[in-house]
Amino acid sequence: MEFSTITLEMLDRRATLTLNRPQAMNAMDDVMMRELAECFEALQQEKDIQVLVIRGEGKVFSAGGDIKAMLDSNKPLNIDEAMVYLTRIVKAYYQLPMIVIAAVHGASAGLGFSLTLGADIVVACEKSKLAMNFIGIGLIPDGGGHFFMKERVGTVKAKQMIWEGKVLTAQEALDAGLIDYIAPDGTVFAMADQLVGKMLASPISSMITTKKILHALNLAQLENILAMEAEGQSTMRKSTDHLEGIHAFVEKRTPVFVGK
């Protein structure tokens, strides 16, 4: 498969998917969303791949959705189209018949953090920054962010963390239960490789079967949340607070929200 914003390498029983827009901090524009949907849907049909590692090219894992694209007057982001892509991405991602390891370095924020949390195992560099920070631009989590946060920390804590939108250190994320391992600086990919080796030396077919059973139980709930995220995000995109939030982000100033 040939892509322009991601790369997929497959070798024996493992695959590596790299978010590959380093010049934009691997922010997800409409092209990357479409390509991720196509990639995950194709991987659903793979019979030989048992472990998938997801990582980012360049300095960070992913800065999230492409905020500058949201302000592009020549090609404005079609939020409803984006939500269709995100629904495809997350449904295929959640049902992948393989163990997924997210290897995070630099930063994982917003939509990038939703993708991170959807992995079966998350390894983050000790200097990484992680944030479910949609609130900062007047939006709600998408990409299944509500579902994955709730899976990790429970409903009450998920609400509070989403509302706060705090940028977390790797240690804070580990303490909260949002990630599983911290790698010393510069070793996150090596640690991910070690985990891949451990998985492939285990009775991994049993592990994948357990994943299929547990995820099948939760699939209907995930689909409902994705539908509600799509509707809610479409509404938030039209809000005064969102417009203020993205302008403030680009202008590097504190936003002034009015609750509308």
Coordinates of C-alpha atoms in Angstrom, one line a residue:
M1 CA 0.0 0.0 0.0
E2 CA 1.3 3.4 -1.0
F3 CA 0.5 6.5 1.2
S4 CA 1.7 10.1 1.3
T5 CA 1.2 10.9 5.0
I6 CA 1.9 7.5 6.6
T7 CA 4.1 4.6 6.0
L8 CA 3.4 0.9 6.7
E9 CA 6.2 -1.7 6.9
M10 CA 5.4 -5.3 7.3
L11 CA 8.0 -8.0 8.1
D12 CA 7.1 -11.6 9.1
R13 CA 4.6 -11.3 11.9
R14 CA 5.0 -7.6 12.8
A15 CA 4.2 -4.3 11.2
T16 CA 5.1 -0.7 11.9
L17 CA 2.8 2.2 11.0
T18 CA 4.5 5.6 11.1
L19 CA 2.7 8.9 11.0
N20 CA 4.7 10.8 8.5
R21 CA 4.0 14.5 8.4
P22 CA 7.0 15.6 10.5
Q23 CA 7.0 19.1 9.1
A24 CA 3.5 19.5 10.6
M25 CA 4.3 17.6 13.9
N26 CA 2.3 14.7 12.4
A27 CA -0.9 16.7 12.7
M28 CA -3.8 14.9 11.1
D29 CA -5.3 16.6 8.1
D30 CA -8.0 15.1 5.8
V31 CA -5.5 13.2 3.8
M32 CA -3.9 11.5 6.8
M33 CA -7.4 10.7 8.2
R34 CA -8.4 9.0 4.9
E35 CA -5.1 7.1 4.6
L36 CA -5.4 5.9 8.2
A37 CA -8.9 4.7 7.6
E38 CA -7.8 2.8 4.5
C39 CA -4.7 1.4 6.3
F40 CA -6.5 0.1 9.3
E41 CA -9.3 -1.4 7.2
A42 CA -6.7 -3.2 5.1
L43 CA -4.9 -4.4 8.2
Q44 CA -8.2 -5.9 9.5
Q45 CA -7.8 -8.5 6.7
E46 CA -4.2 -9.4 7.5
K47 CA -3.8 -13.0 8.6
D48 CA -0.1 -13.1 9.3
I49 CA 0.6 -9.8 11.2
Q50 CA 0.3 -10.4 15.0
V51 CA 1.8 -7.2 16.4
L52 CA 1.5 -3.6 15.1
V53 CA 3.7 -0.7 16.4
I54 CA 2.4 2.8 15.8
R55 CA 4.9 5.7 16.0
G56 CA 5.5 9.2 14.7
E57 CA 8.3 10.4 12.3
G58 CA 10.4 13.4 13.5
K59 CA 10.2 15.1 16.9
V60 CA 6.8 14.0 18.1
F61 CA 4.2 11.2 17.9
S62 CA 1.4 13.6 16.9
A63 CA 0.2 17.1 17.7
G64 CA -3.4 16.0 17.0
G65 CA -5.8 17.5 14.5
D66 CA -4.4 20.0 12.0
I67 CA -5.5 23.3 13.6
K68 CA -4.0 25.4 10.7
A69 CA -6.1 23.4 8.3
M70 CA -9.2 24.4 10.3
L71 CA -8.4 28.0 9.5
D72 CA -7.6 27.5 5.8
S73 CA -10.1 29.7 4.0
N74 CA -9.0 28.3 0.6
K75 CA -9.8 24.7 1.7
P76 CA -11.8 24.8 4.9
L77 CA -12.0 21.5 6.9
N78 CA -15.2 19.7 6.3
I79 CA -16.0 18.6 9.8
D80 CA -18.7 16.1 8.8
E81 CA -16.4 14.5 6.3
A82 CA -13.6 14.3 8.9
M83 CA -16.0 12.6 11.4
V84 CA -16.8 9.9 8.8
Y85 CA -13.1 9.2 8.4
L86 CA -12.6 9.2 12.1
T87 CA -15.5 6.7 12.6
R88 CA -13.9 4.4 10.0
I89 CA -10.5 4.8 11.6
V90 CA -11.6 4.0 15.1
K91 CA -13.9 1.1 14.3
A92 CA -11.2 -0.6 12.2
Y93 CA -8.5 0.2 14.7
Y94 CA -10.4 -1.2 17.7
Q95 CA -11.1 -4.4 15.8
L96 CA -7.6 -5.1 14.5
P97 CA -6.8 -8.8 14.9
M98 CA -3.3 -8.1 16.4
I99 CA -1.7 -6.6 19.4
V100 CA -1.2 -2.8 19.0
I101 CA 1.7 -1.0 20.7
A102 CA 1.9 2.8 20.6
A103 CA 5.4 4.1 20.9
V104 CA 5.2 7.8 22.0
H105 CA 8.0 10.3 21.9
G106 CA 7.9 14.1 22.0
A107 CA 4.2 14.8 22.3
S108 CA 0.8 13.0 21.8
A109 CA -2.1 15.5 22.0
G110 CA -5.7 15.7 21.1
L111 CA -6.6 13.3 18.3
G112 CA -3.1 11.9 18.5
F113 CA -3.7 11.1 22.1
S114 CA -7.0 9.4 21.2
L115 CA -5.1 7.2 18.8
T116 CA -2.5 6.5 21.5
L117 CA -5.1 5.5 24.1
G118 CA -6.7 3.1 21.6
A119 CA -3.6 0.9 21.6
D120 CA -3.4 -2.2 23.7
I121 CA -0.1 -1.2 25.2
V122 CA 1.3 2.4 25.4
V123 CA 5.0 3.1 25.9
A124 CA 6.0 6.7 26.3
C125 CA 9.4 8.4 26.5
E126 CA 10.1 9.9 29.9
K127 CA 10.2 13.4 28.4
S128 CA 7.1 13.1 26.4
K129 CA 4.0 15.3 26.9
L130 CA 0.5 13.8 26.7
A131 CA -2.8 15.8 26.6
M132 CA -6.4 15.3 25.8
N133 CA -6.6 19.0 25.2
F134 CA -9.5 19.5 22.9
I135 CA -11.1 21.8 25.5
G136 CA -8.4 24.4 24.8
I137 CA -9.9 25.1 21.4
G138 CA -13.5 24.7 22.4
L139 CA -14.0 21.2 21.1
I140 CA -14.8 17.8 22.6
P141 CA -12.5 14.7 22.2
D142 CA -13.0 12.8 19.0
G143 CA -11.4 9.7 17.5
G144 CA -13.1 7.7 20.3
G145 CA -11.4 9.8 22.9
H146 CA -14.3 9.6 25.3
F147 CA -14.4 5.8 25.0
F148 CA -10.7 5.2 25.4
M149 CA -10.4 7.6 28.3
K150 CA -13.3 5.9 30.1
E151 CA -11.8 2.5 29.4
R152 CA -8.5 3.6 31.0
V153 CA -9.6 5.6 34.0
G154 CA -13.4 5.3 34.5
T155 CA -16.2 7.7 33.8
V156 CA -15.7 10.3 36.6
K157 CA -12.0 10.6 36.2
A158 CA -12.4 10.7 32.4
K159 CA -14.8 13.7 32.6
Q160 CA -12.5 15.6 34.9
M161 CA -9.4 15.0 32.8
I162 CA -11.2 15.9 29.6
W163 CA -12.5 19.1 31.1
E164 CA -9.1 20.1 32.5
G165 CA -7.2 19.4 29.3
K166 CA -3.9 19.3 31.2
V167 CA -0.7 18.6 29.5
L168 CA 0.7 15.5 31.4
T169 CA 4.2 14.3 31.9
A170 CA 4.9 10.7 31.2
Q171 CA 5.0 10.0 34.9
E172 CA 1.7 11.7 35.5
A173 CA 0.1 9.7 32.7
L174 CA 1.5 6.5 34.1
D175 CA 0.2 7.3 37.6
A176 CA -3.2 8.0 36.1
G177 CA -3.3 4.7 34.2
L178 CA -3.2 6.3 30.8
I179 CA 0.0 4.7 29.7
D180 CA 1.7 1.4 30.6
Y181 CA 5.5 1.9 30.4
I182 CA 8.0 4.8 30.6
A183 CA 11.1 4.5 28.5
P184 CA 14.3 6.4 29.3
D185 CA 15.0 9.3 27.0
G186 CA 15.9 8.0 23.5
T187 CA 14.9 4.4 24.1
V188 CA 11.2 4.3 23.5
F189 CA 11.5 2.6 20.1
A190 CA 13.9 0.1 21.5
M191 CA 11.5 -0.7 24.4
A192 CA 8.7 -1.1 21.9
D193 CA 10.9 -3.6 20.0
Q194 CA 11.6 -5.5 23.2
L195 CA 7.8 -5.7 23.8
V196 CA 7.3 -7.0 20.3
G197 CA 9.8 -9.7 20.8
K198 CA 8.2 -10.7 24.1
M199 CA 4.8 -10.8 22.4
L200 CA 6.0 -12.9 19.5
A201 CA 7.7 -15.4 21.9
S202 CA 4.4 -15.8 23.7
P203 CA 1.3 -17.8 22.8
I204 CA 0.1 -14.7 21.0
S205 CA -2.9 -16.4 19.3
S206 CA -4.5 -16.8 22.7
M207 CA -3.8 -13.1 23.5
I208 CA -5.4 -11.9 20.3
T209 CA -8.4 -14.1 20.9
T210 CA -8.9 -12.6 24.4
K211 CA -8.7 -9.1 22.8
K212 CA -11.3 -10.1 20.2
I213 CA -13.7 -11.3 22.9
L214 CA -13.4 -8.3 25.2
H215 CA -13.5 -5.8 22.3
A216 CA -16.6 -7.5 20.8
L217 CA -18.4 -6.9 24.1
N218 CA -17.7 -3.1 23.9
L219 CA -18.1 -2.5 20.2
A220 CA -21.7 -1.3 20.3
Q221 CA -20.8 1.2 23.0
L222 CA -17.9 2.5 20.9
E223 CA -20.1 2.9 17.9
N224 CA -22.6 4.9 19.9
I225 CA -19.9 7.1 21.3
L226 CA -18.5 7.7 17.8
A227 CA -21.9 8.8 16.5
M228 CA -22.3 11.2 19.5
E229 CA -18.8 12.5 19.1
A230 CA -19.5 13.2 15.4
E231 CA -22.7 15.1 16.2
G232 CA -21.2 17.0 19.1
Q233 CA -18.0 18.0 17.3
S234 CA -20.0 19.3 14.3
T235 CA -21.9 21.5 16.8
M236 CA -18.8 22.6 18.6
R237 CA -17.1 23.5 15.3
K238 CA -19.8 26.2 14.8
S239 CA -19.4 27.7 18.3
T240 CA -18.0 31.1 19.1
D241 CA -15.7 29.5 21.7
H242 CA -14.1 27.2 19.1
L243 CA -13.4 30.0 16.7
E244 CA -11.8 32.0 19.6
G245 CA -9.8 28.9 20.7
I246 CA -8.2 28.2 17.4
H247 CA -7.4 31.9 16.7
A248 CA -5.9 32.2 20.2
F249 CA -3.8 29.0 19.6
V250 CA -2.4 30.3 16.3
E251 CA -1.8 33.8 17.7
K252 CA -0.2 32.2 20.8
R253 CA -2.4 34.0 23.3
T254 CA -4.8 33.1 26.1
P255 CA -8.3 32.5 24.7
V256 CA -11.3 34.4 26.1
F257 CA -14.2 32.0 26.2
V258 CA -17.8 33.2 26.6
G259 CA -19.7 29.8 26.8
K260 CA -21.3 30.0 23.3

